[in-house]
Short mmCIF file of C-alpha atoms in Angstrom, two decimals:
data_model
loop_
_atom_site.label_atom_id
_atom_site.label_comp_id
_atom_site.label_asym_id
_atom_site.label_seq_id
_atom_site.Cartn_x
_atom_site.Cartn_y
_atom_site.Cartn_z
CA UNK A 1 123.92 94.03 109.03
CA UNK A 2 126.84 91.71 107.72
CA UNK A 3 127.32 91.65 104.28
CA UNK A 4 128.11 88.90 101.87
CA UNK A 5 129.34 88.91 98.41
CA UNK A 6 126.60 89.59 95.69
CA UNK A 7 124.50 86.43 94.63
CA UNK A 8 123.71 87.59 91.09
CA UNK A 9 120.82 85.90 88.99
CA UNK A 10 118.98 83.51 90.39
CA UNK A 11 118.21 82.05 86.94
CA UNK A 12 121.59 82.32 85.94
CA UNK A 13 123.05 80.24 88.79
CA UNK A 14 120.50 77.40 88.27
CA UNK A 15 120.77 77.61 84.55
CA UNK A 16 124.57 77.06 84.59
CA UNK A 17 124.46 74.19 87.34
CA UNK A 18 121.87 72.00 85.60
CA UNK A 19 123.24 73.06 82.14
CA UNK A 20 126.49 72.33 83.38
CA UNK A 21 125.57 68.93 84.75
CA UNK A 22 123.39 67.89 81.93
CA UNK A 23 126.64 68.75 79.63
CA UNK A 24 128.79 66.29 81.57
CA UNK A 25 125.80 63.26 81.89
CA UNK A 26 126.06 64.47 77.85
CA UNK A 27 129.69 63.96 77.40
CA UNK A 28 129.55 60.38 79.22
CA UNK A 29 126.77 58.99 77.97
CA UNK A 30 128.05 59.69 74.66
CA UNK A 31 131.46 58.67 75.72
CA UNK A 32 129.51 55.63 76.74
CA UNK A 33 127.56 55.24 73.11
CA UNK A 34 130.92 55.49 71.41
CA UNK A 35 132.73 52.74 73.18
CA UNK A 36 129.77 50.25 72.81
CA UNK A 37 129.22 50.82 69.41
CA UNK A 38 133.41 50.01 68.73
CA UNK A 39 132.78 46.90 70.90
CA UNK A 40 129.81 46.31 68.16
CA UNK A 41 131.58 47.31 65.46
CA UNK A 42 134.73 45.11 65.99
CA UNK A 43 132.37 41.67 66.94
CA UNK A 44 130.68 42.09 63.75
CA UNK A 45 133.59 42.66 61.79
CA UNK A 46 135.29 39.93 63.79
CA UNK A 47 132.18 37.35 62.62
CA UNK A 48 132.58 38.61 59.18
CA UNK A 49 136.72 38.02 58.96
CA UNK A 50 135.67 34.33 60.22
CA UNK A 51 133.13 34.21 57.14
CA UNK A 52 135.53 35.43 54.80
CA UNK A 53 138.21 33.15 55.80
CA UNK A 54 136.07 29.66 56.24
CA UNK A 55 135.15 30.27 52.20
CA UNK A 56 139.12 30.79 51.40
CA UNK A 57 139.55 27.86 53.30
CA UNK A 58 136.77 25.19 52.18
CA UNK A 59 137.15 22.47 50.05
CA UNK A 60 136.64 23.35 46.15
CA UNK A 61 133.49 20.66 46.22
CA UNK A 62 130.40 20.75 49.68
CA UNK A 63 129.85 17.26 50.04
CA UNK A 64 126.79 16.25 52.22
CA UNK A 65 127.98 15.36 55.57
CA UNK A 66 127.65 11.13 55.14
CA UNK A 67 127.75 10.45 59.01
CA UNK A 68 128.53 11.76 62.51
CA UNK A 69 126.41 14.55 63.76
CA UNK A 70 127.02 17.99 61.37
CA UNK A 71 128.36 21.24 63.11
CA UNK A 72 126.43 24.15 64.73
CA UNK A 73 125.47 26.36 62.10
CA UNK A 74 127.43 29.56 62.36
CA UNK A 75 126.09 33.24 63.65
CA UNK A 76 126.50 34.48 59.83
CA UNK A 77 126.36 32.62 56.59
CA UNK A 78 127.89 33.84 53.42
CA UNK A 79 126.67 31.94 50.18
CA UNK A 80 127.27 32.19 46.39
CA UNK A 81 125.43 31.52 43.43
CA UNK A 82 126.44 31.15 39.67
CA UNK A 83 124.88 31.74 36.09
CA UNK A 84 123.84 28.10 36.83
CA UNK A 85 122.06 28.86 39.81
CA UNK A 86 123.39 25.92 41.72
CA UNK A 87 125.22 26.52 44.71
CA UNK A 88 128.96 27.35 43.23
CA UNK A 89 132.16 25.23 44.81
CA UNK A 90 134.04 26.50 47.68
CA UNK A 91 131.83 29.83 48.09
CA UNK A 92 130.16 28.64 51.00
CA UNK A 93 130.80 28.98 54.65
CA UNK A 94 129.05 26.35 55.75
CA UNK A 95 128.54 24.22 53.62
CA UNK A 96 126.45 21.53 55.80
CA UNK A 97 124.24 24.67 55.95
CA UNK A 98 121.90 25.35 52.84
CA UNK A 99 119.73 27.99 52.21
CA UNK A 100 117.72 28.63 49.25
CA UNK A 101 118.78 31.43 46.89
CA UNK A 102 116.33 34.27 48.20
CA UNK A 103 115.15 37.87 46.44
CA UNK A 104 117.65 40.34 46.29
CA UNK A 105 117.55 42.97 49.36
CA UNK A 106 116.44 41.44 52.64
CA UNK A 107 114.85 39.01 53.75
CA UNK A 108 113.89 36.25 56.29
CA UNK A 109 113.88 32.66 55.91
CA UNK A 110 113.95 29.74 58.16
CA UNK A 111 116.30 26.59 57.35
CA UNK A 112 117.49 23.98 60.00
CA UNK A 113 115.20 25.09 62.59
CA UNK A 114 116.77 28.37 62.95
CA UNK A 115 115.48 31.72 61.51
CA UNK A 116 117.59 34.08 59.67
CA UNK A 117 118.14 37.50 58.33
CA UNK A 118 119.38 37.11 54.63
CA UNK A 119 120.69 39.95 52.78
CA UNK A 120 121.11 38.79 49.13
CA UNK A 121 123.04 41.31 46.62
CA UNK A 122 124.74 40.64 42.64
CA UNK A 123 128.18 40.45 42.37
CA UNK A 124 129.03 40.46 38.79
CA UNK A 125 128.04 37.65 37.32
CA UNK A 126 127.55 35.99 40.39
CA UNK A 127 124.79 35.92 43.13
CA UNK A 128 125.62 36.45 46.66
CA UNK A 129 123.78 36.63 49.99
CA UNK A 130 125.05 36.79 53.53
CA UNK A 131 122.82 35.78 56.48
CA UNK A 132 122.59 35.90 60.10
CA UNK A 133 121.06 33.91 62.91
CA UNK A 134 118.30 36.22 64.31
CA UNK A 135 118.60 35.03 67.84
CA UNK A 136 122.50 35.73 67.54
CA UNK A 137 121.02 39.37 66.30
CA UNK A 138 119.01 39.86 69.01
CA UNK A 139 121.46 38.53 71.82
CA UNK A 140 123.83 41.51 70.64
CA UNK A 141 121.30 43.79 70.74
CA UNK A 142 120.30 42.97 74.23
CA UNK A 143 123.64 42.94 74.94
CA UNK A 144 124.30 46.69 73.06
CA UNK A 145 121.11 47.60 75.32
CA UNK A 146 122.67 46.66 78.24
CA UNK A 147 125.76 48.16 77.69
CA UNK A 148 124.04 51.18 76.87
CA UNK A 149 121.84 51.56 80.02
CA UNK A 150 124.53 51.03 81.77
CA UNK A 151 126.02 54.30 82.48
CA UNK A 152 122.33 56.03 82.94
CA UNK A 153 121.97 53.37 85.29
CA UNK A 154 124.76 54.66 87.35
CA UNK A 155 124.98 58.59 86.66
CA UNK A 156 121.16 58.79 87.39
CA UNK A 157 121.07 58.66 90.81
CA UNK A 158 124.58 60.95 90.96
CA UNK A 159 122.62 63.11 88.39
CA UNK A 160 119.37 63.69 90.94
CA UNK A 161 121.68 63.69 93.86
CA UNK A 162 123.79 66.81 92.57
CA UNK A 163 120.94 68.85 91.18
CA UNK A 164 119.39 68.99 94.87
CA UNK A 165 122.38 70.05 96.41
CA UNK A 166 123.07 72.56 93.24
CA UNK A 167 119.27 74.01 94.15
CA UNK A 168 119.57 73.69 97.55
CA UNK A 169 122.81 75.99 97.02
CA UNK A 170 121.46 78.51 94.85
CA UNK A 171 118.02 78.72 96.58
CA UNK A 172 119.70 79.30 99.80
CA UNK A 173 119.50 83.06 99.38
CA UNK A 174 115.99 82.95 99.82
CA UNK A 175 115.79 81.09 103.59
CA UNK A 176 118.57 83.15 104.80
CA UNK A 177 116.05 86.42 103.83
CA UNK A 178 113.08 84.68 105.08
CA UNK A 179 114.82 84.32 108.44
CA UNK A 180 115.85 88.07 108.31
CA UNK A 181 112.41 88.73 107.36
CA UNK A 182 111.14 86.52 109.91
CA UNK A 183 113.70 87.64 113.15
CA UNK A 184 112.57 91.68 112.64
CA UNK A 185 112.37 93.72 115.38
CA UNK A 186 108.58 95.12 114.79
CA UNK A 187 110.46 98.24 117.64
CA UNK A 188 113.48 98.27 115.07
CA UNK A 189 112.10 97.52 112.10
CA UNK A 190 115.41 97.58 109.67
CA UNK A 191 114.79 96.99 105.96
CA UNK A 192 116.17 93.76 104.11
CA UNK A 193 119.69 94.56 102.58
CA UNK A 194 118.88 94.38 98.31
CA UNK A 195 122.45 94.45 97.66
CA UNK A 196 123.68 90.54 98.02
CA UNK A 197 120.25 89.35 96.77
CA UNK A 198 119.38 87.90 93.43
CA UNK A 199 117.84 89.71 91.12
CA UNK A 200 114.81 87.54 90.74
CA UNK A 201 114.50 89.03 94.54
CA UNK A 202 114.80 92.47 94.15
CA UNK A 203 111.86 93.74 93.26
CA UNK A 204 110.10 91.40 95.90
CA UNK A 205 112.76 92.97 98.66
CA UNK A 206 111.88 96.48 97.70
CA UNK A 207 108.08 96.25 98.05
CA UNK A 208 108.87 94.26 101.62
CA UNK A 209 111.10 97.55 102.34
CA UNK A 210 108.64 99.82 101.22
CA UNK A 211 105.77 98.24 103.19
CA UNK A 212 108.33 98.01 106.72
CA UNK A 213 108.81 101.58 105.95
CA UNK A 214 105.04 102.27 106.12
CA UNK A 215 104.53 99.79 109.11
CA UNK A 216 107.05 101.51 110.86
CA UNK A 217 105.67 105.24 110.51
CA UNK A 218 101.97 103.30 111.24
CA UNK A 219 103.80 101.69 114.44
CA UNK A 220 105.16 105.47 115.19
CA UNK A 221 102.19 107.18 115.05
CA UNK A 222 99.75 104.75 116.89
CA UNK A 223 102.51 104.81 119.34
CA UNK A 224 102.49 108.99 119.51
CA UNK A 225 98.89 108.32 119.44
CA UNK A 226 98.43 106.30 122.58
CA UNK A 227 100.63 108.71 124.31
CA UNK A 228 98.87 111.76 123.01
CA UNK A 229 95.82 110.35 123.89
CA UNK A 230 96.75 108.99 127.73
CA UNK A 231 97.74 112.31 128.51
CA UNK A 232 94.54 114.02 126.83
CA UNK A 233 92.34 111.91 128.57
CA UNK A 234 94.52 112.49 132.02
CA UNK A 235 93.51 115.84 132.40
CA UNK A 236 89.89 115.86 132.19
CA UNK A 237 89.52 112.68 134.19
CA UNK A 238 92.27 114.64 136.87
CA UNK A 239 89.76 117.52 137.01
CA UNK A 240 86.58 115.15 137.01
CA UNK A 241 87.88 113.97 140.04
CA UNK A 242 89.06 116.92 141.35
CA UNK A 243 85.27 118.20 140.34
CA UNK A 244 83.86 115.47 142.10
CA UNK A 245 85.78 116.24 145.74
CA UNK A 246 84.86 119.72 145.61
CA UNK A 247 81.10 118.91 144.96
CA UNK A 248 81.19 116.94 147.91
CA UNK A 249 82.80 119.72 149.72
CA UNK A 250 80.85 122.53 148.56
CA UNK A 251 78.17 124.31 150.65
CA UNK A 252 74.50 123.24 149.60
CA UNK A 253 74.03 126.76 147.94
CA UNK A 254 76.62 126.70 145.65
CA UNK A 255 75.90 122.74 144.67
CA UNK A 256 74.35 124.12 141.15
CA UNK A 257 77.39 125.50 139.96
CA UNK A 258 79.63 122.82 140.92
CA UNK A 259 77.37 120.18 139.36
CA UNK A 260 77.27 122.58 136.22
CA UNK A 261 81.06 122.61 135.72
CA UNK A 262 80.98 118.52 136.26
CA UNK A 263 78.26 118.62 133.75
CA UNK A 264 80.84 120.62 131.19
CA UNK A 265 83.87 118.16 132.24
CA UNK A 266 82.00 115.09 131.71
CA UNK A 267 80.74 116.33 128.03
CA UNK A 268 84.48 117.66 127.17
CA UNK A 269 85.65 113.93 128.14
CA UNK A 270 82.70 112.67 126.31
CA UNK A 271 83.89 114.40 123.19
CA UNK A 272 87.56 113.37 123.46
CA UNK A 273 86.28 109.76 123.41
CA UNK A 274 83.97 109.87 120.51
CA UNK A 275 86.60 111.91 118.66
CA UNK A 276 89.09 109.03 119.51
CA UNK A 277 86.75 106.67 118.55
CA UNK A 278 85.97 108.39 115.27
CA UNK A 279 89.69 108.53 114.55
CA UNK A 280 90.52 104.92 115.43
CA UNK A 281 87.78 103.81 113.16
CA UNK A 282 88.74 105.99 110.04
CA UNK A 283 92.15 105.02 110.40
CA UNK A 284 91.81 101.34 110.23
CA UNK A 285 90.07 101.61 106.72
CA UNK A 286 89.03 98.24 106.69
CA UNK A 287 86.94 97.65 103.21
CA UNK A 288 83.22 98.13 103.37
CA UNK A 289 80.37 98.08 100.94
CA UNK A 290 79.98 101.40 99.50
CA UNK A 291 76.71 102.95 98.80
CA UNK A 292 75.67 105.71 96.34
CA UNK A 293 75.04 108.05 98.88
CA UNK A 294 73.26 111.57 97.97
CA UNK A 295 75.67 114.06 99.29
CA UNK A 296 73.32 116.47 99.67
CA UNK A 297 70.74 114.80 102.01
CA UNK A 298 73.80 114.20 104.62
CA UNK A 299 74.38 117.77 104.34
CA UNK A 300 70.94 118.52 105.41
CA UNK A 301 70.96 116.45 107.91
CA UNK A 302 74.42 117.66 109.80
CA UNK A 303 72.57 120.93 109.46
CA UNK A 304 69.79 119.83 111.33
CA UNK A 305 72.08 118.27 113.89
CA UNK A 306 74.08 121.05 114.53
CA UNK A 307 71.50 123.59 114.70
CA UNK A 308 71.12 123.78 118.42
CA UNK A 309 74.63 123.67 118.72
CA UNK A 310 74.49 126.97 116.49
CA UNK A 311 71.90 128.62 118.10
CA UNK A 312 73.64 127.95 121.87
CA UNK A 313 76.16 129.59 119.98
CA UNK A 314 74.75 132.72 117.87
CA UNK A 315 75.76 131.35 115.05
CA UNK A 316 73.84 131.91 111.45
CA UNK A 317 74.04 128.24 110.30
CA UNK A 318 72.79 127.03 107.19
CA UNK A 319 73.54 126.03 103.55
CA UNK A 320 74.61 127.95 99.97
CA UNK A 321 74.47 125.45 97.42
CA UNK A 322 73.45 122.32 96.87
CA UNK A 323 73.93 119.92 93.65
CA UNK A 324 72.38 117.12 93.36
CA UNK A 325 75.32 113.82 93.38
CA UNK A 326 76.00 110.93 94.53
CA UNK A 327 79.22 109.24 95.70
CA UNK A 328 80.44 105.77 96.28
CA UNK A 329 80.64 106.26 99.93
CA UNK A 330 79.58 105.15 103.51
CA UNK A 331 76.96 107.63 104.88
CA UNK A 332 78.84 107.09 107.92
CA UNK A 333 82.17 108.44 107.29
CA UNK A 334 80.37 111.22 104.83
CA UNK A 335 78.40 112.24 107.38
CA UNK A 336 81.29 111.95 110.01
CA UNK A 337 83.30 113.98 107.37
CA UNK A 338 80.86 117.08 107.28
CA UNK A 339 79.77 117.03 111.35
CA UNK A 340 83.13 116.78 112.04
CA UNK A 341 83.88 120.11 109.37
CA UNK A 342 80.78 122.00 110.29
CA UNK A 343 81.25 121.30 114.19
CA UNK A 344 84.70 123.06 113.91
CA UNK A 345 83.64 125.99 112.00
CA UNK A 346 80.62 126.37 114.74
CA UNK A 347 82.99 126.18 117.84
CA UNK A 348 86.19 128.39 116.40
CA UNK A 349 84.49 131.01 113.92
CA UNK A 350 83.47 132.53 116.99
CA UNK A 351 80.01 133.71 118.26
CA UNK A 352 77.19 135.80 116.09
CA UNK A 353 79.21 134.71 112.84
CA UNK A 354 77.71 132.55 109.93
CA UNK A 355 78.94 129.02 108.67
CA UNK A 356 77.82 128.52 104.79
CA UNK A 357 77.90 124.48 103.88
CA UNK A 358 77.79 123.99 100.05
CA UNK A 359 78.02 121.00 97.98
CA UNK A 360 78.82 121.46 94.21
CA UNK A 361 79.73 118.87 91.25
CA UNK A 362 83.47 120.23 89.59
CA UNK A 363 83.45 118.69 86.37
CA UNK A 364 86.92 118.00 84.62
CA UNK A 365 88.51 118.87 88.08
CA UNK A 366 91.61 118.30 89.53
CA UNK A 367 93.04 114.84 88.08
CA UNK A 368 90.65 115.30 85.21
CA UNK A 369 87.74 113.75 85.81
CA UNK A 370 84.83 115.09 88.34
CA UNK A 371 85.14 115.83 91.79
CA UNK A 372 82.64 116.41 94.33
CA UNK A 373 83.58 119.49 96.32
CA UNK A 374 82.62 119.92 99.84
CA UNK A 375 82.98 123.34 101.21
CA UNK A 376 82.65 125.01 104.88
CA UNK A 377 83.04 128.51 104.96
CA UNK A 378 82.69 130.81 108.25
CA UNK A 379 83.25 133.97 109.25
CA UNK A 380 85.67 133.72 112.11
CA UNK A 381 88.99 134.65 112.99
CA UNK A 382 90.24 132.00 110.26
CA UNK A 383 93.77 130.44 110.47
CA UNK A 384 97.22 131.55 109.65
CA UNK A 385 98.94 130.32 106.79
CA UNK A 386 101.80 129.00 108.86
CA UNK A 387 99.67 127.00 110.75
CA UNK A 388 96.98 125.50 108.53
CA UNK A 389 99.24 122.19 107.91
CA UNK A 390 99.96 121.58 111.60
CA UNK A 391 95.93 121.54 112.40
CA UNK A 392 95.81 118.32 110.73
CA UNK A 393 97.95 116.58 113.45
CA UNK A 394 96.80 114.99 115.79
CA UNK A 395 95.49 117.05 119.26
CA UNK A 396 96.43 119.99 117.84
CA UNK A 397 94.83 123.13 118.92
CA UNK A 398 96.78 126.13 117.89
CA UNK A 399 95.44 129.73 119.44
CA UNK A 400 92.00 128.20 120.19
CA UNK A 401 91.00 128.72 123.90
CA UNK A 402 87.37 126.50 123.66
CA UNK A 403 88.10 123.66 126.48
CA UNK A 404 85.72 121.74 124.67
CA UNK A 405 87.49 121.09 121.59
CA UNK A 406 89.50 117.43 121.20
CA UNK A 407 91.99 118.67 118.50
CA UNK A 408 91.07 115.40 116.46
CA UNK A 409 88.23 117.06 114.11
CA UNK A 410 90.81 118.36 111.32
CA UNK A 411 92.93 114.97 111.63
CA UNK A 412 89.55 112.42 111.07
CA UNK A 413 88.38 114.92 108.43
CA UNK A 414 92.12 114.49 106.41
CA UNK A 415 91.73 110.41 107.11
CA UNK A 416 88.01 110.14 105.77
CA UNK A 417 89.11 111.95 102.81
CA UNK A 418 92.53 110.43 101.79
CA UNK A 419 90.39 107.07 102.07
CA UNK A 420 88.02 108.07 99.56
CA UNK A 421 90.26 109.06 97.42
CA UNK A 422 90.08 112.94 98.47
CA UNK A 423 92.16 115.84 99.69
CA UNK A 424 91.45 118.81 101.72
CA UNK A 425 92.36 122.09 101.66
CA UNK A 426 91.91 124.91 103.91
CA UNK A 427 91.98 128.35 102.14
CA UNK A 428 91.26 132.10 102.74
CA UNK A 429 87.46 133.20 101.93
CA UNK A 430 87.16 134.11 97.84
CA UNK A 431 85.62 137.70 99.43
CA UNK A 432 88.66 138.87 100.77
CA UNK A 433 86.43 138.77 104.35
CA UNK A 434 88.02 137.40 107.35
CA UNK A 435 87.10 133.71 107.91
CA UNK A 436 88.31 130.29 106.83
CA UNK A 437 86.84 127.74 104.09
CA UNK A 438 87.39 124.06 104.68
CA UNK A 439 87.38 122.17 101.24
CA UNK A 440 87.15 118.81 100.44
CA UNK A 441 87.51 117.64 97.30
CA UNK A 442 86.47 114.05 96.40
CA UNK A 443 86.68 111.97 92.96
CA UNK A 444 82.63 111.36 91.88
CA UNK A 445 82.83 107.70 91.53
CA UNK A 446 79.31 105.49 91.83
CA UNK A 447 79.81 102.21 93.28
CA UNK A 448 78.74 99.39 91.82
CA UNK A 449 74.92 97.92 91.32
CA UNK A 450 76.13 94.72 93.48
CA UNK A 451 77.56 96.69 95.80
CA UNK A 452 74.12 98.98 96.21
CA UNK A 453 71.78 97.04 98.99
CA UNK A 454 69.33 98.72 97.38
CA UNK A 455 69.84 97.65 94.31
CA UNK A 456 70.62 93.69 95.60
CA UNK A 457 67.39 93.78 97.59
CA UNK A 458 65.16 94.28 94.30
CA UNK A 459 67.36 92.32 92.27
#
């Protein structure tokens, strides 16, 4: 897989793009500000010079205009009063413009058919207040607004056109994983390389490694498993056939015993089926509604399915111990559990031996809280040390010379168990006798009332 150079944080890379860009739409807006408030600045002060140098420059007495039409009256107004309170000689700006002498502070008035803003201060002695027109005030601040919305104007759309291609950039990371993700071989599966992604990533990268890891030993073993299985069910259904031709070939007097040996080969395919069946269906694990199942009625009952299959066999079958719990369960894969425990221990602890089933409530067990423990004890040849982890797999038979068996009891026993919660363990007998005991250990959990159909239906 080609590598590319390390993305770092995800956060970081966004954070510094938009905080970079949001600096610079900073730095010209205010750039912006500055340069329309020294425009302001400079036409105000401009008006006022104007002001200050039409008093200098008017006569030293404001006649009333006598004719002709009077001049506009000017954006600002600068008027002074004496002690006298009359208007005083050549301290007006316009003098053909008169407002009356107004409350000190501001203030509106309107004079000539024009409103102004009057802001009237003492000087000394003297009285002074300078005014402006309010429509020349508001046509600069339209004007200031203008100026000012300007540049947003502009930089907006640059501002939303470079933070998608600054996201688009930094979230790039994440398509060019998805397509990884997306482009696995489910024959090769290859986890995603953590190295070049963000960090924001990681931990998301590691649980999709961890979880092609496990799909990839589940693709493995259902693979071994088909194969396994093809080649277990080839040989009976070879001799079936092969069964079948001699039958037809066989004198009439020796029909019984040919039909007796198709008899046995259809049962030992029979069993190889259901066992297959029973695996398939413990392995998939899908969720089910768990009842609080008695343990020790499904004990009984195996018992009293197995007991021909005992008898056929000489064996003393029957049952040590039995406390009285309950466990969030299915009946079905409890019950498939035990048969499957108790059917192994009848066929492989050999004949005229004696298979003891017990059921007994650990508490403060393993994990420490309570634990159902499941035990089948026999009295057979037992298993070797070596070997007692290798039963568990899949077809395996070890030593044992019964045609009949599938080698799939040990392996839907482990999968019942590990999906409860469980573990088994296969151990020497506690006597020192010869023999084998199959435990299974289970956390006692009760599932809940809703859960119970019992309990729904009289709810």
């Amino acid at each position: 897989m080609a590598k590319t150079a390390a993305l770092g944080s995800l956060h970081r890379r966004l954070s510094l793009s938009l905080g970079g860009l949001a600096l610079l739409v900073g730095l010209l807006g205010a750039l912006g500000a500055w340069i329309v408030v020294r425009q302001l600045a400079s036409e105000f002060n401009e008006d006022l010079r104007h002001a200050a140098a039409a008093i200098r420059a008017a006569p030293p007495v404001m006649p009333a205009p006598s004719h002709g039409k009077p001049p506009p009256a000017p954006p600002v107004l600068v008027q002074t009063w004496g002690p006298e309170d009359g208007v005083r000689p050549g301290h007006s700006s316009a003098p053909w413009v008169l407002l009356p002498r107004m409350q000190l502070g501001f203030s509106d008035v309107e004079a000539g058919g024009l409103v102004w803003d009057v802001f009237a201060m003492q000087a000394g002695d003297a009285y002074m207040q300078i005014a402006q027109q309010r429509a020349v005030r508001a046509a600069n601040a339209r004007r200031v607004a203008a100026w000012a919305a300007i540049p947003v104007v502009v930089l907006l759309p640059v501002l939303v056109w470079a933070i998608r291609v600054s996201v688009r950039q930094a979230l790039r990371p994440l398509s060019v994983i998805g397509e990884r993700v997306a482009q696995a071989d489910l024959n090769h599966l290859e986890p995603v390389d953590t190295g070049t992604a963000p960090e924001e990533l990681r931990p998301f990268l590691e649980s999709v490694n961890r979880m092609m890891v496990r799909l990839s030993g589940l693709i493995n073993t259902e693979r071994s498993f088909i194969a396994n299985a093809a080649h277990e069910l080839r040989s009976p259904l070879t001799a079936l056939q092969l069964q079948v031709e001699n039958l037809m070939q066989a004198p009439r007097d020796n029909i019984d015993q040919q039909l007796e040996e198709l008899r046995r080969g259809i049962r030992r395919t029979g069993t190889l089926i259901t066992r297959l069946l029973e695996l398939a269906r413990a392995e998939i694990g899908t969720p089910r509604a768990l009842d609080n199942v008695a343990v020790a009625a499904v004990v009984t009952d195996v018992v009293t399915d197995l007991l021909p299959l005992a008898i056929d066999r000489g064996v003393d079958l029957g049952v040590e111990r039995l406390d009285d719990v309950r466990l969030a369960a299915t009946e079905t894969d409890l019950r498939m559990l035990i048969k499957n425990l108790a059917d192994n221990a009848i066929r492989y602890g050999g004949r005229g031996g004696r298979v003891d089933l017990s059921v007994r409530r650990d508490e403060g067990g393993g994990g420490g809280g309570d634990n159902v423990v499941i035990e089948v004890a026999d009295t057979g040849p037992g298993i070797p040390e070596a070997a007692r982890l290798r039963v568990f797999e899949r077809f395996y038979r070890g030593g044992a010379t019964d045609e009949e068996g599938s080698g799939l009891g040990l392996a839907i026993v482990q999968t019942i168990a590990a999906n409860l919660g469980g573990r088994v363990e296969l151990t020497g007998r506690a006597d020192g006798g010869p023999g084998l005991v199959a435990r299974v250990v289970l956390p006692l959990r009760t599932a809940p009332p809703a859960a119970n159909p019992a309990t729904a239906a009289t709810a």
